[in-house]
Tab-separated table of N, CA and C in Angstrom:
chain	number	residue	atom	x	y	z
A	5	UNK	N	0.670	-1.409	-0.089
A	5	UNK	CA	0.016	-0.064	0.078
A	5	UNK	C	0.833	1.336	0.165
A	6	UNK	N	0.136	2.459	-0.335
A	6	UNK	CA	1.249	3.655	-0.567
A	6	UNK	C	1.401	3.948	1.114
A	7	UNK	N	2.363	4.949	1.086
A	7	UNK	CA	2.682	5.723	2.140
A	7	UNK	C	1.880	6.605	2.756
A	8	UNK	N	1.283	6.343	3.878
A	8	UNK	CA	0.475	7.099	4.514
A	8	UNK	C	0.675	7.740	5.935
A	9	UNK	N	1.390	8.764	6.086
A	9	UNK	CA	1.684	9.376	7.397
A	9	UNK	C	0.707	9.284	8.317
A	10	UNK	N	0.952	8.773	9.605
A	10	UNK	CA	-0.355	9.368	10.937
A	10	UNK	C	-0.242	10.444	11.541
A	11	UNK	N	0.744	11.461	11.086
A	11	UNK	CA	0.489	12.577	11.517
A	11	UNK	C	-0.116	13.914	10.589
A	12	UNK	N	-0.819	13.368	9.494
A	12	UNK	CA	-1.440	14.261	8.594
A	12	UNK	C	-2.548	13.996	8.699
A	13	UNK	N	-3.653	14.900	7.819
A	13	UNK	CA	-5.351	14.310	7.715
A	13	UNK	C	-5.253	14.345	6.217
A	14	UNK	N	-6.553	13.775	5.773
A	14	UNK	CA	-6.787	13.441	4.372
A	14	UNK	C	-8.117	13.592	3.811
A	15	UNK	N	-8.015	14.025	2.558
A	15	UNK	CA	-9.464	14.465	2.027
A	15	UNK	C	-9.726	13.321	0.979
A	16	UNK	N	-10.846	13.154	0.746
A	16	UNK	CA	-11.088	11.797	-0.064
A	16	UNK	C	-10.988	11.914	-1.394
A	17	UNK	N	-10.636	13.178	-1.669
A	17	UNK	CA	-10.020	13.828	-3.105
A	17	UNK	C	-8.455	13.455	-3.306
A	18	UNK	N	-7.992	12.918	-2.062
A	18	UNK	CA	-6.552	12.285	-2.119
A	18	UNK	C	-5.567	13.549	-1.892
A	19	UNK	N	-5.885	14.846	-1.178
A	19	UNK	CA	-4.952	15.923	-0.680
A	19	UNK	C	-4.768	15.528	0.568
A	20	UNK	N	-3.562	15.731	0.955
A	20	UNK	CA	-3.347	15.880	2.559
A	20	UNK	C	-3.108	17.291	3.287
A	21	UNK	N	-3.228	17.096	4.478
A	21	UNK	CA	-3.101	18.518	4.972
A	21	UNK	C	-2.129	18.251	6.315
A	22	UNK	N	-1.360	19.034	6.576
A	22	UNK	CA	-0.514	19.367	7.977
A	22	UNK	C	-0.803	20.580	8.645
A	23	UNK	N	-1.435	20.660	10.024
A	23	UNK	CA	-1.340	22.069	10.581
A	23	UNK	C	0.049	22.246	11.225
A	24	UNK	N	0.532	23.116	10.997
A	24	UNK	CA	1.745	24.015	11.354
A	24	UNK	C	1.455	24.676	12.459
A	25	UNK	N	2.480	24.874	13.525
A	25	UNK	CA	2.415	25.842	14.684
A	25	UNK	C	2.182	27.007	14.654
A	26	UNK	N	2.601	27.470	13.376
A	26	UNK	CA	2.016	29.035	13.152
A	26	UNK	C	0.645	29.372	12.669
A	27	UNK	N	-0.325	27.924	12.845
A	27	UNK	CA	-1.419	28.287	12.361
A	27	UNK	C	-2.044	28.429	10.937
A	28	UNK	N	-0.703	27.882	10.133
A	28	UNK	CA	-1.366	27.881	8.641
A	28	UNK	C	-1.238	26.245	8.220
A	29	UNK	N	-1.742	25.680	7.517
A	29	UNK	CA	-2.116	24.535	6.878
A	29	UNK	C	-1.316	24.471	5.607
A	30	UNK	N	-0.248	23.344	5.792
A	30	UNK	CA	0.309	22.782	4.566
A	30	UNK	C	-0.488	21.697	3.829
A	31	UNK	N	-0.389	22.121	2.522
A	31	UNK	CA	-1.242	20.632	1.721
A	31	UNK	C	-0.741	20.321	0.211
A	32	UNK	N	-0.781	19.302	0.184
A	32	UNK	CA	-0.244	18.577	-1.121
A	32	UNK	C	-0.849	17.662	-1.216
A	33	UNK	N	-0.592	16.455	-2.574
A	33	UNK	CA	-1.473	15.435	-2.921
A	33	UNK	C	-0.491	13.792	-2.288
A	34	UNK	N	-1.458	13.025	-1.917
A	34	UNK	CA	-0.803	11.928	-1.299
A	34	UNK	C	0.063	11.025	-2.160
A	35	UNK	N	0.889	10.006	-1.651
A	35	UNK	CA	1.496	9.120	-2.338
A	35	UNK	C	0.887	8.338	-3.246
A	36	UNK	N	-0.466	7.974	-2.739
A	36	UNK	CA	-1.250	7.280	-3.560
A	36	UNK	C	-1.497	8.226	-5.100
A	37	UNK	N	-2.038	9.360	-4.751
A	37	UNK	CA	-2.450	10.291	-5.802
A	37	UNK	C	-1.053	10.151	-6.825
A	38	UNK	N	0.073	10.649	-6.255
A	38	UNK	CA	0.907	10.834	-7.069
A	38	UNK	C	1.310	9.768	-7.937
A	39	UNK	N	1.387	8.416	-7.377
A	39	UNK	CA	1.262	7.248	-7.777
A	39	UNK	C	0.604	6.600	-9.023
A	40	UNK	N	-0.495	7.171	-8.751
A	40	UNK	CA	-1.621	6.713	-9.495
A	40	UNK	C	-1.398	7.719	-11.027
A	41	UNK	N	-0.981	8.785	-10.835
A	41	UNK	CA	-1.178	9.752	-11.753
A	41	UNK	C	0.158	9.544	-12.817
A	42	UNK	N	1.238	8.812	-11.974
A	42	UNK	CA	2.265	8.594	-13.081
A	42	UNK	C	3.488	9.732	-12.663
A	43	UNK	N	4.382	9.994	-14.056
A	43	UNK	CA	5.424	11.097	-13.844
A	43	UNK	C	4.505	12.445	-14.138
A	44	UNK	N	4.743	13.339	-12.808
A	44	UNK	CA	4.315	14.604	-13.179
A	44	UNK	C	4.979	15.334	-13.955
A	45	UNK	N	4.489	16.351	-14.724
A	45	UNK	CA	4.952	17.203	-15.900
A	45	UNK	C	4.742	18.507	-15.587
A	46	UNK	N	3.653	18.672	-14.656
A	46	UNK	CA	3.406	20.423	-14.966
A	46	UNK	C	2.151	20.206	-13.219
A	47	UNK	N	2.410	21.568	-12.790
A	47	UNK	CA	1.766	21.531	-11.479
A	47	UNK	C	1.175	23.172	-11.772
A	48	UNK	N	-0.180	23.538	-11.789
A	48	UNK	CA	-0.854	24.939	-11.691
A	48	UNK	C	-1.340	25.078	-10.524
A	49	UNK	N	-0.575	26.092	-9.684
A	49	UNK	CA	-1.185	26.397	-8.261
A	49	UNK	C	-1.855	27.934	-8.453
A	50	UNK	N	-2.537	28.214	-7.188
A	50	UNK	CA	-3.333	29.662	-7.138
A	50	UNK	C	-2.155	30.670	-6.733
A	51	UNK	N	-2.488	31.842	-6.930
A	51	UNK	CA	-1.466	32.588	-6.472
A	51	UNK	C	-2.090	33.201	-4.874
A	52	UNK	N	-0.802	33.331	-4.171
A	52	UNK	CA	-1.003	33.900	-2.588
A	52	UNK	C	-2.335	34.880	-2.610
A	53	UNK	N	-2.722	34.904	-1.643
A	53	UNK	CA	-3.925	35.880	-1.303
A	53	UNK	C	-5.397	35.498	-1.805
A	54	UNK	N	-5.211	34.538	-2.646
A	54	UNK	CA	-6.865	33.579	-3.345
A	54	UNK	C	-7.288	32.890	-1.894
A	55	UNK	N	-8.625	33.358	-1.583
A	55	UNK	CA	-9.478	33.136	-0.926
A	55	UNK	C	-10.250	31.310	-1.449
A	56	UNK	N	-9.928	30.523	-0.561
A	56	UNK	CA	-10.688	29.249	-0.755
A	56	UNK	C	-11.765	28.682	0.073
A	57	UNK	N	-12.663	28.099	-0.246
A	57	UNK	CA	-13.601	27.375	0.379
A	57	UNK	C	-13.173	25.906	0.380
A	58	UNK	N	-13.539	24.764	1.378
A	58	UNK	CA	-13.431	23.359	1.159
A	58	UNK	C	-13.588	22.968	-0.055
A	59	UNK	N	-13.290	22.025	-0.711
A	59	UNK	CA	-13.780	21.592	-1.909
A	59	UNK	C	-13.441	22.286	-3.053
A	60	UNK	N	-13.220	23.804	-2.956
A	60	UNK	CA	-12.991	24.389	-4.339
A	60	UNK	C	-11.657	24.117	-5.156
A	61	UNK	N	-11.656	23.970	-6.087
A	61	UNK	CA	-10.495	23.590	-7.175
A	61	UNK	C	-9.382	24.597	-6.796
A	62	UNK	N	-8.139	24.334	-6.363
A	62	UNK	CA	-7.157	25.500	-6.423
A	62	UNK	C	-5.991	25.199	-7.217
A	63	UNK	N	-6.184	24.003	-8.094
A	63	UNK	CA	-5.361	23.964	-9.261
A	63	UNK	C	-5.395	22.592	-10.079
A	64	UNK	N	-4.322	22.578	-11.001
A	64	UNK	CA	-4.410	21.181	-11.707
A	64	UNK	C	-2.700	20.610	-11.616
A	65	UNK	N	-2.733	19.114	-11.487
A	65	UNK	CA	-1.412	18.927	-11.739
A	65	UNK	C	-1.548	17.872	-12.807
A	66	UNK	N	-0.712	17.601	-13.988
A	66	UNK	CA	-0.663	17.173	-14.955
A	66	UNK	C	0.390	16.122	-15.105
A	67	UNK	N	0.271	14.978	-15.388
A	67	UNK	CA	1.155	13.931	-15.704
A	67	UNK	C	1.167	13.348	-17.357
A	68	UNK	N	1.896	12.171	-17.135
A	68	UNK	CA	1.717	11.670	-18.506
A	68	UNK	C	1.049	10.706	-19.087
A	69	UNK	N	-0.208	10.132	-17.738
A	69	UNK	CA	-1.296	9.674	-17.765
A	69	UNK	C	-2.581	10.644	-18.035
A	70	UNK	N	-2.610	11.989	-17.081
A	70	UNK	CA	-3.865	12.458	-16.965
A	70	UNK	C	-3.446	14.167	-16.606
A	71	UNK	N	-4.509	14.862	-16.475
A	71	UNK	CA	-4.662	15.876	-15.775
A	71	UNK	C	-5.654	15.907	-14.654
A	72	UNK	N	-5.300	16.052	-13.701
A	72	UNK	CA	-6.508	16.203	-12.391
A	72	UNK	C	-6.343	17.480	-11.771
A	73	UNK	N	-7.746	17.631	-11.242
A	73	UNK	CA	-7.898	18.970	-10.269
A	73	UNK	C	-7.588	18.893	-9.171
A	74	UNK	N	-6.906	19.859	-8.534
A	74	UNK	CA	-6.648	19.639	-6.973
A	74	UNK	C	-7.884	20.174	-6.049
A	75	UNK	N	-8.300	19.604	-5.014
A	75	UNK	CA	-9.204	20.231	-4.210
A	75	UNK	C	-8.530	20.989	-2.609
A	76	UNK	N	-9.262	21.987	-2.311
A	76	UNK	CA	-8.827	22.336	-1.112
A	76	UNK	C	-9.609	21.273	-0.117
A	77	UNK	N	-8.569	21.065	0.965
A	77	UNK	CA	-9.333	19.902	1.764
A	77	UNK	C	-9.885	20.704	3.192
A	78	UNK	N	-9.722	22.021	3.120
A	78	UNK	CA	-10.272	22.855	4.000
A	78	UNK	C	-10.210	24.465	3.281
A	79	UNK	N	-11.148	25.366	4.013
A	79	UNK	CA	-11.139	26.972	3.689
A	79	UNK	C	-10.019	27.484	4.321
A	80	UNK	N	-9.491	28.447	3.489
A	80	UNK	CA	-8.855	29.539	3.862
A	80	UNK	C	-8.064	30.558	2.886
A	81	UNK	N	-7.223	31.547	3.285
A	81	UNK	CA	-6.169	32.082	2.148
A	81	UNK	C	-5.067	31.507	1.911
A	82	UNK	N	-4.445	31.133	0.830
A	82	UNK	CA	-3.225	31.069	0.022
A	82	UNK	C	-2.391	32.038	0.406
A	83	UNK	N	-1.372	31.601	1.316
A	83	UNK	CA	-0.333	32.331	2.115
A	83	UNK	C	1.010	32.099	1.042
A	84	UNK	N	1.039	31.082	0.871
A	84	UNK	CA	2.366	30.565	-0.230
A	84	UNK	C	2.176	29.551	-0.940
A	85	UNK	N	2.567	29.281	-2.143
A	85	UNK	CA	2.997	28.381	-2.957
A	85	UNK	C	4.072	27.767	-3.101
A	86	UNK	N	4.751	26.606	-3.620
A	86	UNK	CA	5.615	25.983	-3.529
A	86	UNK	C	6.391	26.300	-5.178
A	87	UNK	N	7.210	27.278	-4.908
A	87	UNK	CA	7.946	27.747	-6.254
A	87	UNK	C	8.771	26.885	-6.813
A	88	UNK	N	9.172	25.743	-6.075
A	88	UNK	CA	10.192	24.764	-6.681
A	88	UNK	C	9.434	23.964	-7.715
A	89	UNK	N	7.972	23.839	-7.614
A	89	UNK	CA	7.220	22.904	-8.376
A	89	UNK	C	7.230	23.695	-9.822
A	90	UNK	N	7.309	24.943	-10.148
A	90	UNK	CA	7.467	25.364	-11.100
A	90	UNK	C	8.272	24.754	-12.027
A	91	UNK	N	9.828	24.755	-11.651
A	91	UNK	CA	10.793	24.203	-12.787
A	91	UNK	C	11.187	22.893	-12.454
A	92	UNK	N	10.202	22.341	-11.236
A	92	UNK	CA	10.468	20.750	-11.316
A	92	UNK	C	9.435	20.060	-10.652
A	93	UNK	N	8.471	19.911	-11.357
A	93	UNK	CA	7.218	19.124	-11.116
A	93	UNK	C	7.274	17.878	-10.385
A	94	UNK	N	8.310	17.380	-10.571
A	94	UNK	CA	8.186	15.765	-10.783
A	94	UNK	C	8.803	15.482	-9.108
A	95	UNK	N	9.140	16.892	-8.558
A	95	UNK	CA	9.533	16.786	-7.195
A	95	UNK	C	8.394	16.063	-6.244
A	96	UNK	N	7.105	16.149	-7.047
A	96	UNK	CA	5.680	15.845	-6.350
A	96	UNK	C	5.800	14.254	-5.923
A	97	UNK	N	6.258	13.616	-7.188
A	97	UNK	CA	6.689	11.902	-7.277
A	97	UNK	C	7.245	12.072	-6.173
A	98	UNK	N	8.698	12.110	-6.237
A	98	UNK	CA	9.844	11.950	-5.187
A	98	UNK	C	9.607	12.195	-3.832
A	99	UNK	N	8.809	13.318	-3.363
A	99	UNK	CA	8.608	13.616	-1.786
A	99	UNK	C	7.002	14.259	-1.955
A	100	UNK	N	6.189	13.525	-1.813
A	100	UNK	CA	4.745	14.167	-1.847
A	100	UNK	C	4.462	14.876	-0.604
A	101	UNK	N	5.157	14.084	0.665
A	101	UNK	CA	4.801	14.679	1.842
A	101	UNK	C	5.877	15.710	2.444
A	102	UNK	N	6.767	16.000	1.700
A	102	UNK	CA	7.924	16.889	2.033
A	102	UNK	C	8.091	17.986	1.086
A	103	UNK	N	9.298	18.094	0.141
A	103	UNK	CA	9.409	19.018	-0.811
A	103	UNK	C	8.430	18.946	-1.833
A	104	UNK	N	7.700	17.996	-2.014
A	104	UNK	CA	6.556	18.171	-2.916
A	104	UNK	C	5.122	19.131	-2.477
A	105	UNK	N	5.268	19.390	-1.433
A	105	UNK	CA	4.097	20.280	-1.059
A	105	UNK	C	3.654	21.578	-1.785
A	106	UNK	N	2.674	21.610	-1.864
A	106	UNK	CA	2.010	22.802	-3.040
A	106	UNK	C	1.341	24.026	-2.465
A	107	UNK	N	0.699	24.314	-1.275
A	107	UNK	CA	0.606	25.528	-0.478
A	107	UNK	C	0.469	25.287	0.647
A	108	UNK	N	0.383	26.590	1.206
A	108	UNK	CA	0.133	26.912	2.410
A	108	UNK	C	-1.053	27.694	2.594
A	109	UNK	N	-2.173	27.320	3.485
A	109	UNK	CA	-3.350	27.957	3.737
A	109	UNK	C	-3.466	28.718	5.013
A	110	UNK	N	-3.834	29.750	5.320
A	110	UNK	CA	-4.090	30.570	6.500
A	110	UNK	C	-5.555	30.084	6.741
A	111	UNK	N	-5.877	28.931	7.861
A	111	UNK	CA	-7.253	28.797	8.363
A	111	UNK	C	-7.707	29.584	9.269
A	112	UNK	N	-9.030	29.400	9.467
A	112	UNK	CA	-9.758	30.159	10.498
A	112	UNK	C	-9.652	29.030	11.767
A	113	UNK	N	-8.302	29.103	12.255
A	113	UNK	CA	-8.066	28.344	13.438
A	113	UNK	C	-8.538	27.035	13.314
A	114	UNK	N	-7.730	26.569	12.215
A	114	UNK	CA	-7.897	25.049	11.844
A	114	UNK	C	-9.413	24.477	11.625
A	115	UNK	N	-10.075	25.367	11.175
A	115	UNK	CA	-11.560	25.076	11.158
A	115	UNK	C	-11.951	23.881	9.869
A	116	UNK	N	-12.376	23.157	9.987
A	116	UNK	CA	-12.643	21.976	9.080
A	116	UNK	C	-11.600	20.710	8.862
A	117	UNK	N	-10.862	20.719	9.864
A	117	UNK	CA	-9.687	19.907	9.810
A	117	UNK	C	-10.488	18.664	10.354
A	118	UNK	N	-11.366	18.700	11.569
A	118	UNK	CA	-11.875	17.816	12.173
A	118	UNK	C	-12.787	16.624	11.126
A	119	UNK	N	-12.932	17.492	9.873
A	119	UNK	CA	-13.732	16.587	8.885
A	119	UNK	C	-13.037	15.483	8.010
A	120	UNK	N	-11.903	15.862	8.107
A	120	UNK	CA	-10.744	15.164	7.457
A	120	UNK	C	-10.303	13.949	7.814
A	121	UNK	N	-10.074	12.790	6.949
A	121	UNK	CA	-9.782	11.593	7.266
A	121	UNK	C	-8.137	11.451	8.111
A	122	UNK	N	-8.379	10.632	9.104
A	122	UNK	CA	-7.064	10.225	9.629
A	122	UNK	C	-6.383	9.109	8.638
A	123	UNK	N	-5.124	8.985	9.038
A	123	UNK	CA	-4.537	7.727	7.990
A	123	UNK	C	-5.250	6.484	7.989
A	124	UNK	N	-5.847	6.040	8.955
A	124	UNK	CA	-6.695	4.543	8.633
A	124	UNK	C	-7.632	4.936	7.995
A	125	UNK	N	-8.571	5.989	8.378
A	125	UNK	CA	-9.471	6.224	7.054
A	125	UNK	C	-9.153	6.560	5.463
A	126	UNK	N	-7.893	7.373	5.613
A	126	UNK	CA	-7.711	7.041	4.088
A	126	UNK	C	-7.505	6.093	3.546
A	127	UNK	N	-6.672	5.417	4.124
A	127	UNK	CA	-6.083	4.020	3.712
A	127	UNK	C	-7.659	3.301	3.371
A	128	UNK	N	-8.311	3.056	3.846
A	128	UNK	CA	-9.333	2.778	3.442
A	128	UNK	C	-10.046	2.979	1.795
A	129	UNK	N	-9.898	4.514	1.924
A	129	UNK	CA	-10.548	5.077	0.777
A	129	UNK	C	-9.469	4.806	-0.763
A	130	UNK	N	-8.195	4.994	-0.201
A	130	UNK	CA	-7.335	4.504	-1.181
A	130	UNK	C	-7.477	3.016	-1.656
A	131	UNK	N	-7.966	2.073	-0.848
A	131	UNK	CA	-7.818	0.763	-1.148
A	131	UNK	C	-9.108	0.385	-2.042
A	132	UNK	N	-10.302	1.186	-1.388
A	132	UNK	CA	-11.526	1.255	-2.582
A	132	UNK	C	-11.118	1.930	-3.724
A	133	UNK	N	-10.685	2.944	-3.983
A	133	UNK	CA	-10.205	3.292	-5.380
A	133	UNK	C	-9.545	2.405	-6.172
A	134	UNK	N	-8.536	1.638	-5.619
A	134	UNK	CA	-7.864	0.414	-6.369
A	134	UNK	C	-8.625	-0.308	-6.888
A	135	UNK	N	-9.865	-0.791	-6.531
A	135	UNK	CA	-10.659	-2.166	-6.832
A	135	UNK	C	-11.396	-1.471	-8.258
């Protein structure tokens, strides 16, 4: 099975979220998602300052297999995007939970995080998607 860190929260749409100590939330796609997409060739991300609601499309990831929308796991304001992905989108394949992060959101006190899945719950979603 895919690598599913237990310290993150997950959306059914295969994005992960990590609450940071400064009150922001770092967002990326899961190991399962990057593996399903194959070699990632392009990542389109929003501009800092953009407001997102949970479930909003915030970008697109393109691979040799397909293009896929990216969905905000929680609402908030985009405070940063990962500049490294413009020149090296394949970073998402190599390190989806570290250097391959996509954006940072300023959330309303972590609102909506409790609705996301824990690692065990996401493992069930990913397993069901494989079938």
